Short mmCIF file of C-alpha atoms in Angstrom, two decimals:
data_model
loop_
_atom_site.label_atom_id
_atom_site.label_comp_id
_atom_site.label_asym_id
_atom_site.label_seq_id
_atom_site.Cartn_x
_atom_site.Cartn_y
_atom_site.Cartn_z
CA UNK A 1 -11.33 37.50 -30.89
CA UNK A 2 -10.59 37.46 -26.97
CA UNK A 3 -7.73 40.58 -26.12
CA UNK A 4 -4.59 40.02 -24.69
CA UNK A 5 -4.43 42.71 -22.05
CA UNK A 6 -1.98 42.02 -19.33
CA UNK A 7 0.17 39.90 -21.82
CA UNK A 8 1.83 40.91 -24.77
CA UNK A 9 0.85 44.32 -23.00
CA UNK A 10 2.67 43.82 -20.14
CA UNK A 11 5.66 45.62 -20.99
CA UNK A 12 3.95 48.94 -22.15
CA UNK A 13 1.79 48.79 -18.96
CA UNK A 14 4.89 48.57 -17.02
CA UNK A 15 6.74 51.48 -18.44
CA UNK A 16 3.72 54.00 -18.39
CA UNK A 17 2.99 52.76 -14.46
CA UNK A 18 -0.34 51.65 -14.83
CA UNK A 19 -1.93 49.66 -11.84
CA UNK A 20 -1.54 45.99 -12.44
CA UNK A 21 -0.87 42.47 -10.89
CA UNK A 22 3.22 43.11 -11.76
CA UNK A 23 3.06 46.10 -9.09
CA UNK A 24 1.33 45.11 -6.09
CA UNK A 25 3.80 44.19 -2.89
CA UNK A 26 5.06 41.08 -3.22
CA UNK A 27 3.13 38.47 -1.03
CA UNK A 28 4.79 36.47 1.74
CA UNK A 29 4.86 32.87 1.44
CA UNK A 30 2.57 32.15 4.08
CA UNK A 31 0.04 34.80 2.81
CA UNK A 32 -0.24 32.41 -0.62
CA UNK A 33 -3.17 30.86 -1.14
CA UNK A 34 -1.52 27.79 -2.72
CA UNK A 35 -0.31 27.54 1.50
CA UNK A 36 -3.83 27.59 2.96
CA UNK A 37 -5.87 24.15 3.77
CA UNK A 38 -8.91 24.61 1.96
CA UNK A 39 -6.13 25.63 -1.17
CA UNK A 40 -4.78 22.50 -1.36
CA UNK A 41 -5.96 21.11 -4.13
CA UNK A 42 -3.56 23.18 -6.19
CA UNK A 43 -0.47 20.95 -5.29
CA UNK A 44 -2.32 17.95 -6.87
CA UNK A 45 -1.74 19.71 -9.92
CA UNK A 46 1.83 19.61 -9.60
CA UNK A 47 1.90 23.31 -8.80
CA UNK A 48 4.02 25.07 -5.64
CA UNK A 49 4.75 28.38 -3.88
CA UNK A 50 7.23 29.21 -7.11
CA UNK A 51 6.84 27.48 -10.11
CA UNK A 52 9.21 27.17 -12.89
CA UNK A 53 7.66 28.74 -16.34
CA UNK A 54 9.50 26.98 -18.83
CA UNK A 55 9.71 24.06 -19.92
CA UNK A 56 11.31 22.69 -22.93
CA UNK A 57 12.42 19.11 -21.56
CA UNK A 58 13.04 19.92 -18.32
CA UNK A 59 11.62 22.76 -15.84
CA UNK A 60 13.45 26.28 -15.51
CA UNK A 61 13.05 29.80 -15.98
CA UNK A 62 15.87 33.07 -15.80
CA UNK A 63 13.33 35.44 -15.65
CA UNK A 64 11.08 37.96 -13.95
CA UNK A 65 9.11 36.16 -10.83
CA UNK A 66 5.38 37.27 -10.96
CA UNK A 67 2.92 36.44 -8.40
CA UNK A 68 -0.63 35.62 -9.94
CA UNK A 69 -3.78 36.43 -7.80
CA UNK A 70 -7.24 35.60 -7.75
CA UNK A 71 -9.28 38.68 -9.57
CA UNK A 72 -12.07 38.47 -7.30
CA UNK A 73 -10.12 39.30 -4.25
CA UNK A 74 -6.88 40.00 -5.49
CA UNK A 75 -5.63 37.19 -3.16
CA UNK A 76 -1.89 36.23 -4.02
CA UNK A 77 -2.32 32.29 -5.24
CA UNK A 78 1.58 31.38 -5.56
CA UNK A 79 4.43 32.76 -7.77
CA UNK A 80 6.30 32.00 -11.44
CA UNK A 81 9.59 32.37 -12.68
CA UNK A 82 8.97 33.70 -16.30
CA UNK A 83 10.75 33.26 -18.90
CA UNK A 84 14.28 35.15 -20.34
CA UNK A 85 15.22 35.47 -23.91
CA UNK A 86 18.10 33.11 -23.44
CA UNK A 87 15.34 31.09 -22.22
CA UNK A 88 13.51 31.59 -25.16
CA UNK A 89 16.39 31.05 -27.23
CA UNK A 90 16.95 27.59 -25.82
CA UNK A 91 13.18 26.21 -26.10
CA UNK A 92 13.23 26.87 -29.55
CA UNK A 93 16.62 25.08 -30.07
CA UNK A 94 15.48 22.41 -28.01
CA UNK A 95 11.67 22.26 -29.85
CA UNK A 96 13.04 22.27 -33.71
CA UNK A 97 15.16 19.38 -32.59
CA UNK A 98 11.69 17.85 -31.23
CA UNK A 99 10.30 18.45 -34.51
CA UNK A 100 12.42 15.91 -36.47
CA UNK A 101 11.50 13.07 -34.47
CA UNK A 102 7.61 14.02 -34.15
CA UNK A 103 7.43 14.66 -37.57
CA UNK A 104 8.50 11.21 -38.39
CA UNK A 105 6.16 9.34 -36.54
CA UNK A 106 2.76 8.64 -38.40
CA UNK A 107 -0.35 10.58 -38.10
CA UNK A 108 -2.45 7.96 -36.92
CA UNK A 109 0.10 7.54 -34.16
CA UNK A 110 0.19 10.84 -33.33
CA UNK A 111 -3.47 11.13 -32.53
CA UNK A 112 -2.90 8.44 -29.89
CA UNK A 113 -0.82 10.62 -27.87
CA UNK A 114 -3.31 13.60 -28.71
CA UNK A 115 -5.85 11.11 -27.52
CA UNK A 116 -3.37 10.38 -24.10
CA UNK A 117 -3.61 13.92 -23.64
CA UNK A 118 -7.36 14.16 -23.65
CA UNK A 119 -6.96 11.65 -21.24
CA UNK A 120 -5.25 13.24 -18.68
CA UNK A 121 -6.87 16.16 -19.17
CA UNK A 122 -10.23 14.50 -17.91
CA UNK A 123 -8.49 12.81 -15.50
CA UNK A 124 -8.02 16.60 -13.69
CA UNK A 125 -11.01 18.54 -15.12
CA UNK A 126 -12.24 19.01 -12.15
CA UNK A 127 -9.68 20.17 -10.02
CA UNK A 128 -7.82 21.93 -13.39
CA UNK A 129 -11.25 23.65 -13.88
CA UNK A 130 -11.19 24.60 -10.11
CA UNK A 131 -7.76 26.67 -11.07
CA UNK A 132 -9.58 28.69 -13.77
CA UNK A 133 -11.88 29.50 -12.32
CA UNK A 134 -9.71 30.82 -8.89
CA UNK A 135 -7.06 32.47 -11.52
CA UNK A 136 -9.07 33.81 -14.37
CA UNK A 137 -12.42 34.67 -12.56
CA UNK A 138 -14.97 33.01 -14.41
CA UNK A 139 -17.51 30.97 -12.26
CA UNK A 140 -16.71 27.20 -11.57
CA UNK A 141 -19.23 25.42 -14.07
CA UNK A 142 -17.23 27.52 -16.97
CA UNK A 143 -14.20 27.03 -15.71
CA UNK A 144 -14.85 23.36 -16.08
CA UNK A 145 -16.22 23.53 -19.30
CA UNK A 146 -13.20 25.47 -20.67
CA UNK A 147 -10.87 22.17 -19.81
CA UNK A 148 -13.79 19.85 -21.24
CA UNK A 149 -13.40 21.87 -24.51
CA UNK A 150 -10.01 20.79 -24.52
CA UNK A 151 -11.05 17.12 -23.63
CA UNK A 152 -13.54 17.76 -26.63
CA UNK A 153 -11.06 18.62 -28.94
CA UNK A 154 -8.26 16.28 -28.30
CA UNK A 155 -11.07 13.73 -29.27
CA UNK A 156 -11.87 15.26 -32.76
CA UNK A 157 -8.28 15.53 -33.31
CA UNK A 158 -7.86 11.60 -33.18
CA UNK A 159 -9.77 10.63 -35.56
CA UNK A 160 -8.43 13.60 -37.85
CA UNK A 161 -5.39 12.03 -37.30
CA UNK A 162 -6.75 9.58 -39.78
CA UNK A 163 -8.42 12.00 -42.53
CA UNK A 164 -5.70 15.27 -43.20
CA UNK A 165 -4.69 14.70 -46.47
CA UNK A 166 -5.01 16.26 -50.10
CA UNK A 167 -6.75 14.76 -53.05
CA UNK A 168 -5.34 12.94 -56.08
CA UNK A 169 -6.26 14.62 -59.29
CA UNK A 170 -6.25 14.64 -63.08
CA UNK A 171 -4.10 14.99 -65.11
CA UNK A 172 -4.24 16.56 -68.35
CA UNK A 173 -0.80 14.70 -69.98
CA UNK A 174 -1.13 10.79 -70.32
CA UNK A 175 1.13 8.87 -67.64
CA UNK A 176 1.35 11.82 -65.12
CA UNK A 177 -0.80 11.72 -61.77
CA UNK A 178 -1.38 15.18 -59.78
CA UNK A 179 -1.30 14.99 -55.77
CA UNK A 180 -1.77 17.30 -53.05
CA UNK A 181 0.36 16.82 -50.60
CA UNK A 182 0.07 18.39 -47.12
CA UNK A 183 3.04 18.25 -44.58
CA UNK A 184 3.62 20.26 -41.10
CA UNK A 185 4.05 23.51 -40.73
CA UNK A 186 7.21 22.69 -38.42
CA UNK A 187 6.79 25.00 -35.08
CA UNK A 188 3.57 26.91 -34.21
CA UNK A 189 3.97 29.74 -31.38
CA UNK A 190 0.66 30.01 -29.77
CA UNK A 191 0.01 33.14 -27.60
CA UNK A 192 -2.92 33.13 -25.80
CA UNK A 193 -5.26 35.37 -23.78
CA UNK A 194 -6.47 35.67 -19.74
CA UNK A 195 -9.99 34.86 -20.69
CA UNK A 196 -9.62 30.94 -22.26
CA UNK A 197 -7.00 30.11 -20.57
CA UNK A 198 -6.79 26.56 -21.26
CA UNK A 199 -9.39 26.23 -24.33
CA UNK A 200 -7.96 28.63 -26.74
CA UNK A 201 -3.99 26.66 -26.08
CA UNK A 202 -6.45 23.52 -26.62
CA UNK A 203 -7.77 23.84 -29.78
CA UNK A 204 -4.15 25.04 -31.35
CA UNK A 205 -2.45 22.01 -29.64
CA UNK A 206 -4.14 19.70 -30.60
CA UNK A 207 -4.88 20.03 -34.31
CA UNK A 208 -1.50 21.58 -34.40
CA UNK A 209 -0.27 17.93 -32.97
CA UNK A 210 -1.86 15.33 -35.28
CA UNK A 211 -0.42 17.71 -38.71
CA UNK A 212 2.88 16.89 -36.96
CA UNK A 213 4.05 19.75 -35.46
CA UNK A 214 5.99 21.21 -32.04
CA UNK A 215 4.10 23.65 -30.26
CA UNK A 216 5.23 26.69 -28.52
CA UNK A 217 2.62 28.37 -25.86
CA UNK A 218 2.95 31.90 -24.20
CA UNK A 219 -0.15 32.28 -22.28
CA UNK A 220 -1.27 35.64 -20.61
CA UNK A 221 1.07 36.45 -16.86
CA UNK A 222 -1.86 36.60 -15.34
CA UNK A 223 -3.11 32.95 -15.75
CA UNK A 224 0.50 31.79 -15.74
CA UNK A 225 -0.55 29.05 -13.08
CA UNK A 226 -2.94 27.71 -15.48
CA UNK A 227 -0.54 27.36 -17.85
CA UNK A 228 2.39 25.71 -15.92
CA UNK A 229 -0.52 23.06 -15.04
CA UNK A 230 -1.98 22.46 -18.08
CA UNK A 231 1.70 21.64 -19.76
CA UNK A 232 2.73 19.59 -16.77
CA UNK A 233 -0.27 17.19 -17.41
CA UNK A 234 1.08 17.25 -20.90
CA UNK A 235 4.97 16.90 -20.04
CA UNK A 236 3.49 13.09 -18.12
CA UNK A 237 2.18 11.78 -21.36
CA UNK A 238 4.93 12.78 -23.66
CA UNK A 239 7.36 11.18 -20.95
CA UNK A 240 4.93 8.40 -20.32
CA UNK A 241 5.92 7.80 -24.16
CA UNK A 242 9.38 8.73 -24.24
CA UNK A 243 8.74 11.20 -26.34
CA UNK A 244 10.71 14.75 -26.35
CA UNK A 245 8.80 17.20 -23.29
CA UNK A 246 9.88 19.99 -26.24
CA UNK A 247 7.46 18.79 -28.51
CA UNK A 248 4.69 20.80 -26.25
CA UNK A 249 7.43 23.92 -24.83
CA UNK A 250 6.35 26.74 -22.68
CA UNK A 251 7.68 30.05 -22.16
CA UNK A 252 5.54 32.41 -19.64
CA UNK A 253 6.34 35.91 -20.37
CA UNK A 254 5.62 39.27 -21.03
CA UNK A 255 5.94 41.43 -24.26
CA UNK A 256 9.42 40.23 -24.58
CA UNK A 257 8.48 36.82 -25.20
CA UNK A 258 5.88 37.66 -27.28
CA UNK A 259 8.24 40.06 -29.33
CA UNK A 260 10.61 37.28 -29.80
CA UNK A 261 7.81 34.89 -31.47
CA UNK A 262 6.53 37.18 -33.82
CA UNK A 263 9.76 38.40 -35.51
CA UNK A 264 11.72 34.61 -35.24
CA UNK A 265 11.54 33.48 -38.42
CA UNK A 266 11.98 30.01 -36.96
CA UNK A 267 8.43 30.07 -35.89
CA UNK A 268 6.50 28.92 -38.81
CA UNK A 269 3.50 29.80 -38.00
CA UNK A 270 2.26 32.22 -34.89
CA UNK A 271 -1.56 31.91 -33.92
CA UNK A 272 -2.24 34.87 -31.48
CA UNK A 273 -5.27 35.29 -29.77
CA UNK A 274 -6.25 38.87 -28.11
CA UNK A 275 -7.32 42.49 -29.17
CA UNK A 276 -7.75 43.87 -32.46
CA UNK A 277 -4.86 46.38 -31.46
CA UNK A 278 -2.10 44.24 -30.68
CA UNK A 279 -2.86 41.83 -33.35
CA UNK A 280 -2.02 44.57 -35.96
CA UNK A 281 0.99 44.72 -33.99
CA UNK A 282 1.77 40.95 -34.50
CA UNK A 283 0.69 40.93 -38.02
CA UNK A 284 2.84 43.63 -38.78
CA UNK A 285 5.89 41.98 -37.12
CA UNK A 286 4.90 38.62 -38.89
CA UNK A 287 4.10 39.82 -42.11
CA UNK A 288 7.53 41.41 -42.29
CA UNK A 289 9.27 38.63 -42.11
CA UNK A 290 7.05 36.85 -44.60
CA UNK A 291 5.90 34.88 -41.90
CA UNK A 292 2.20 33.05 -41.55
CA UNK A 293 -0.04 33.83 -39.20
CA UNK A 294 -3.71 32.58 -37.29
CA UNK A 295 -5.33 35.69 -35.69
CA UNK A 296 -8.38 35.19 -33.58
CA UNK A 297 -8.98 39.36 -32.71
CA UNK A 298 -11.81 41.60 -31.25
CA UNK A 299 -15.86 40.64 -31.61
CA UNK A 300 -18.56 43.44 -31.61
CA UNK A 301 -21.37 40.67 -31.95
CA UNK A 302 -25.14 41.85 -32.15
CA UNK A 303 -28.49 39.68 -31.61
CA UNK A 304 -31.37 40.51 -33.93
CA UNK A 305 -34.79 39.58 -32.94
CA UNK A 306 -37.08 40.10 -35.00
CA UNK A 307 -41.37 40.50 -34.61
CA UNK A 308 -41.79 36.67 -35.05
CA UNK A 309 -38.74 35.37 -32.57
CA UNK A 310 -39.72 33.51 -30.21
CA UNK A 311 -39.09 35.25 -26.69
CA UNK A 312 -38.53 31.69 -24.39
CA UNK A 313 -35.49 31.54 -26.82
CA UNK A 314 -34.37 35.18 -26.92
CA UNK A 315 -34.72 36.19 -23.76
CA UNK A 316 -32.08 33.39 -22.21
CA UNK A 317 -29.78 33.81 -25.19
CA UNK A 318 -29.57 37.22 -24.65
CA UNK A 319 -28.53 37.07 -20.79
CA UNK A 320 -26.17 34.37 -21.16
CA UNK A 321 -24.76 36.04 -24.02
CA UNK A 322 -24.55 39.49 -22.43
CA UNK A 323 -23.45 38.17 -19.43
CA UNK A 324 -21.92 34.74 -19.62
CA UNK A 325 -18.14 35.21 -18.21
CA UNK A 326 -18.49 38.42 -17.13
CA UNK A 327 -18.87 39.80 -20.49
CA UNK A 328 -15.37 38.42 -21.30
CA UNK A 329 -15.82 36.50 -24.55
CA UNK A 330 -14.80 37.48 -28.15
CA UNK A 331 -18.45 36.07 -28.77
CA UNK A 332 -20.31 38.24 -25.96
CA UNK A 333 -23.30 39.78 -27.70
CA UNK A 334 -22.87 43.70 -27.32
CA UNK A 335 -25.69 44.98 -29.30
CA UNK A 336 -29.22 43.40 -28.94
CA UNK A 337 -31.11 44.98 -31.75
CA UNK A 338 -35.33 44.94 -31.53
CA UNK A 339 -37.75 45.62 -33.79
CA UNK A 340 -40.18 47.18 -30.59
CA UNK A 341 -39.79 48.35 -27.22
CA UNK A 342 -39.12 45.72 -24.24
CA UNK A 343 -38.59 46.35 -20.50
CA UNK A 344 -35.11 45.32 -19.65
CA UNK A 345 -32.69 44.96 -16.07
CA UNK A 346 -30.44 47.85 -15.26
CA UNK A 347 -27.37 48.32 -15.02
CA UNK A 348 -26.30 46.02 -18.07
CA UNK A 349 -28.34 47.51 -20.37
CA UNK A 350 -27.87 50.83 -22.16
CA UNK A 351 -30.80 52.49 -24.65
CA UNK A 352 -31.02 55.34 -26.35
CA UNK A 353 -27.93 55.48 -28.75
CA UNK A 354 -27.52 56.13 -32.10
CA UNK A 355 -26.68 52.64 -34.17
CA UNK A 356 -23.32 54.59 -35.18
CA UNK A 357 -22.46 56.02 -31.78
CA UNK A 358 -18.66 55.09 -31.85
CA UNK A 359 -18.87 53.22 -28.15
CA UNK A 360 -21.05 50.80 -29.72
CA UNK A 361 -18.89 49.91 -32.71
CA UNK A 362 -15.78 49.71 -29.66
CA UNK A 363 -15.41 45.90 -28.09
CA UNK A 364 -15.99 46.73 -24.41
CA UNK A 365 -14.95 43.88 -22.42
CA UNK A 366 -17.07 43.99 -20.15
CA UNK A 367 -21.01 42.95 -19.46
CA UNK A 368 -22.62 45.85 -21.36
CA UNK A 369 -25.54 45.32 -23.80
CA UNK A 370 -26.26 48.32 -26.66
CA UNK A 371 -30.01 48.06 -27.32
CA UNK A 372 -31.41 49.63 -30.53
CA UNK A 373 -35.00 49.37 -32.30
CA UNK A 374 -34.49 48.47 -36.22
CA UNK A 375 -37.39 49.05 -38.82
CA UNK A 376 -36.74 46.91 -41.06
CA UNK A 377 -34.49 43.60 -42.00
CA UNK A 378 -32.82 45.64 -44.51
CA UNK A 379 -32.11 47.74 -42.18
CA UNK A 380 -31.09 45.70 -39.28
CA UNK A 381 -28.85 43.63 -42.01
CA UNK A 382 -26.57 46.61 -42.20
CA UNK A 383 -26.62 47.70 -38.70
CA UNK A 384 -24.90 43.97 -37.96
CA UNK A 385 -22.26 44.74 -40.69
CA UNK A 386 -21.34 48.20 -40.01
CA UNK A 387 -18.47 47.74 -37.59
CA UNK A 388 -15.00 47.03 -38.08
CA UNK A 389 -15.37 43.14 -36.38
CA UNK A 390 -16.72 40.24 -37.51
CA UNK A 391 -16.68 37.56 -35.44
CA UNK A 392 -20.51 36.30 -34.32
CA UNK A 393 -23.93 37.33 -34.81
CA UNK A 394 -27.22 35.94 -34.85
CA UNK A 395 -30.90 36.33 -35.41
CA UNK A 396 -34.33 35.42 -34.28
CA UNK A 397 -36.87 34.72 -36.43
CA UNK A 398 -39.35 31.70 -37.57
CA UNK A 399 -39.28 32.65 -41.44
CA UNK A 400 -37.48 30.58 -43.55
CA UNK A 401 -36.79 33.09 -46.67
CA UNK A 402 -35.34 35.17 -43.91
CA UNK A 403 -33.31 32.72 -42.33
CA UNK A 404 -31.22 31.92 -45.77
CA UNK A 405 -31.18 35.29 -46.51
CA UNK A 406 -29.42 35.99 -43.13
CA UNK A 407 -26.88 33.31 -44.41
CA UNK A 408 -26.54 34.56 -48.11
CA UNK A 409 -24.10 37.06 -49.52
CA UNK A 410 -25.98 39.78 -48.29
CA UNK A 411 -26.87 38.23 -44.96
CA UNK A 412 -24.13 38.98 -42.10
CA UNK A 413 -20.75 38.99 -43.07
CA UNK A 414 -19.22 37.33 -39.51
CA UNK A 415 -17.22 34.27 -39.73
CA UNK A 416 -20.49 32.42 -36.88
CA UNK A 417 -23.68 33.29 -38.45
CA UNK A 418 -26.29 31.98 -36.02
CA UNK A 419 -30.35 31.39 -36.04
CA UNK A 420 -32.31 31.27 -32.78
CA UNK A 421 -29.06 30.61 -30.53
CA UNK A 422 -26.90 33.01 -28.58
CA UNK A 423 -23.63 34.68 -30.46
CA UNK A 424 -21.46 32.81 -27.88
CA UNK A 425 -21.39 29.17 -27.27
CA UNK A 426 -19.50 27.57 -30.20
CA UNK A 427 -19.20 24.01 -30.96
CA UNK A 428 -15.94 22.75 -31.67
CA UNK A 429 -16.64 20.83 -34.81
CA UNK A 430 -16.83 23.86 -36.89
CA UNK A 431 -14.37 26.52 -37.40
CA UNK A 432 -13.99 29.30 -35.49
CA UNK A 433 -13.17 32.48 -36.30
CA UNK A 434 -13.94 35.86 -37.61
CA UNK A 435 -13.95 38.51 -40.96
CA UNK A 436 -12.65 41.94 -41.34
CA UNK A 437 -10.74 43.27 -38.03
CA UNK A 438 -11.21 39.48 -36.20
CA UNK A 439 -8.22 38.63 -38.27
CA UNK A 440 -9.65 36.24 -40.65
CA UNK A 441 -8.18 33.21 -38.68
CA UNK A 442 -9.86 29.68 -38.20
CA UNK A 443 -9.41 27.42 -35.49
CA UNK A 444 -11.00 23.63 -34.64
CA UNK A 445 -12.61 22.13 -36.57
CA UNK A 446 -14.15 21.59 -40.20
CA UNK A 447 -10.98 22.16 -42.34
CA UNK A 448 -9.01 24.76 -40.00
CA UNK A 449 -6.46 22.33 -39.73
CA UNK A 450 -5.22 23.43 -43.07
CA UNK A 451 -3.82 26.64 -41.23
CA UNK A 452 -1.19 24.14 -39.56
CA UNK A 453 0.44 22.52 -42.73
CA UNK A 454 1.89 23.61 -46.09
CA UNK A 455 0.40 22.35 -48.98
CA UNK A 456 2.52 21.07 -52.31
CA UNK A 457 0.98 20.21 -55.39
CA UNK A 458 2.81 16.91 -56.89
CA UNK A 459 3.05 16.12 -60.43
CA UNK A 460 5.11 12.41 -61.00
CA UNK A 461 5.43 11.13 -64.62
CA UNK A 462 5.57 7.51 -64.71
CA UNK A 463 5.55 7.28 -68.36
CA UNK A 464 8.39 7.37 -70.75
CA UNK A 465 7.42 10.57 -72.41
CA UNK A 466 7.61 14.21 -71.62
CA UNK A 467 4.40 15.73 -72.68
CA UNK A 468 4.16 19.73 -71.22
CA UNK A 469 1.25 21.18 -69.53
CA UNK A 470 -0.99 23.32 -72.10
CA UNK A 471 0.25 20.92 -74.81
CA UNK A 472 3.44 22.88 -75.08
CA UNK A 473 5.58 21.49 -77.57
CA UNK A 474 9.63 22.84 -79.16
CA UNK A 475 10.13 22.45 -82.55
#
């Protein structure tokens, strides 16, 4: 799904001096943007000239102090005190002991402070938008939309609060009833990337929340601001409730951090959102440790239009899928595949290569559209398939038989299968997520919330007898 670069990458960046945000000169105070008039608006979010980057409880940080800037100018915005591994150490502690009392306290009630949240969050959309949009780059109107997704999602997770649960089956022995039970995971780390800053954190949180569990967040250094406001909006309405601030804990940091969550075997489940690369990384360090993990990896997403699509839908579902965020989505269409010739806008736009040329099977992060003429849906089928992601895709066509053959087993074989709409642009009522190297993770909606609990299968025997399963029986 979206990388992580400048994050869990931060250390390896570091030690092989490549350019980055961690070694420009540090910024005076009074050259901070956070210190200028028409910058204001950044203290109504709580935020200063050095912020504290953890927060377990209470506000601190041992570590590193990174100043974040604004990517279109590389203006210095204000500074944050990262997080140490003591500090690490210590938010953990302090979250698992979080976890017993949120645990306890009934679903139903839980989505009423996932519905608080929500609140708040619209409360500051615009002005919390505002910060995206100045940290991460992406224009305003996204920006915004990014914390409504959040706002969106808190409000789906409310009235799941009232729906997780596991059927009641049959039983094959008389006086026995079979139950699936589901219960929280316990702690979920959730590392996230520079491009969703707030959306990505939103859609873990709160589904993670209602199953009744403590959430960890490590966000990307270079949107640390972002994430420092985004938990103290949260830190109010768990306060507000007298409720423990660990139950939502943040640690900014660097590879350290992110290090520390994948091999703690205390984290019960990590959900890491960034590059195919470093997700193998994670995996590996999870998997290890027979841990769980949610990946949400790399997208190499192509359009398909075929001779019948209808061009007032293609041509703005290409553009804002091309284009939309500065190319900086997991879902940002990278292939646009044709069955004739079209006239197109330079410099976005490359023709010419080979459907196998191994730049268009690499994620490029960046707006840059791979254009290729199919011949037929066969064809074009197996173009979509052939690379090592899976996340989005999507085809234009009015025939029907085509349509559900797109979706069939021999259709695409991405986790968002689209008709007539762009490959980016999901709804957050469905789940999200991608095959092969995406990771295979689901997040949202429809049943991802599973990812977040353990399930148990329950037999109770209320009769007097002890029949066995498979009719069993000792002489």
């Amino acid at each position: 799904m979206w990388r992580l670069p400048r994050a869990l990458c931060v250390h390896a960046a570091k030690t092989s001096k490549l350019p980055g945000p961690w070694s420009r000169p540090a910024a005076f105070m009074s050259t901070l943007l956070i210190n200028q008039p028409q910058y204001a608006w950044l203290k109504e979010l709580g935020l200063c000239e050095e912020n504290e980057g953890v927060y377990n409880g209470s506000w601190g940080g041992r570590g590193e102090v990174i100043t974040t800037y604004c990517p279109a100018n590389n203006e210095p915005i204000a500074r944050v005190r990262q997080a140490s591994v003591a500090d690490y150490e210590e938010t953990v502690k302090k979250a698992k002991e979080a976890w017993k009392i949120w645990a306890d306290i009934p679903a139903p009630k839980r989505g009423e402070i996932v519905r608080q949240i929500g609140d708040a969050l619209r409360e500051k959309i615009q002005v919390l938008g505002s910060l995206v949009s100045l940290e991460m780059g992406k224009i305003l109107v996204e920006g915004v939309g990014e914390v409504q997704e959040y706002v969106d999602i808190c409000d789906y997770a409310v009235g799941l609060s009232r729906m997780i649960g596991g059927p009641i089956l049959p039983s094959e022995r008389p006086g026995h009833a079979l139950i699936e039970q589901w219960n929280p995971v316990g702690l979920v780390g959730i590392i996230t990337a520079f491009n969703f800053p707030v959306a990505v954190y939103g859609w873990n949180n709160a589904i993670a929340m209602i199953c009744g569990n403590v959430c960890l967040w490590k966000g990307a250094p270079t949107t640390s601001l972002i994430s420092v406001a985004v938990t103290k909006i949260i830190a109010k309405v768990l306060e507000d409730n007298k409720l423990p601030g660990a139950i939502c804990s943040l640690t900014c940091g660097g590879a350290d951090i992110g290090t520390a969550m994948a091999k703690d075997e205390r984290v019960n489940l990590l959900s890491f959102t960034g590059s195919t690369q470093v997700g193998k990384q994670v995996a590996l360090m999870v998997q290890e440790r027979f841990g769980r993990s949610l990946l949400e990896l790399g997208g190499n997403n192509a359009i398909i239009a075929f001779e019948d699509a209808d061009l007032s839908l293609v041509v703005p579902s290409a553009l804002f899928a091309a284009v939309g965020t500065a190319g900086q989505r997991c879902t940002t269409a990278r292939r646009l595949v044709m069955d004739r010739p079209g006239n197109y806008v330079e410099p976005t736009i490359v023709i010419g290569l080979a459907h196998d040329a191994s730049i268009a099977h690499t994620e490029t992060f960046a707006p840059i559209l791979y254009v290729f003429k199919f011949k037929n849906e066969e064809e074009v089928f197996a173009w979509n398939n052939e690379v090592k992601q899976g996340l989005s895709s999507s085809i234009f066509t009015k025939d029907l038989g085509r349509i559900f053959r797109w979706l069939g087993p021999k259709g695409s074989d991405c986790g968002i299968v689209n008709v007539n709409i762009p490959t980016s642009g999901a709804e957050i009522g469905g789940a999200f997520g991608g095959e092969k190297h995406t990771g295979g993770g689901r997040e949202s909606g429809s049943d991802a919330w599973k990812h977040y609990m353990r399930r148990s299968t329950c037999t109770i025997n209320y009769s007097k007898d002890l029949p066995l399963a498979q009719g069993i029986k000792f002489q």
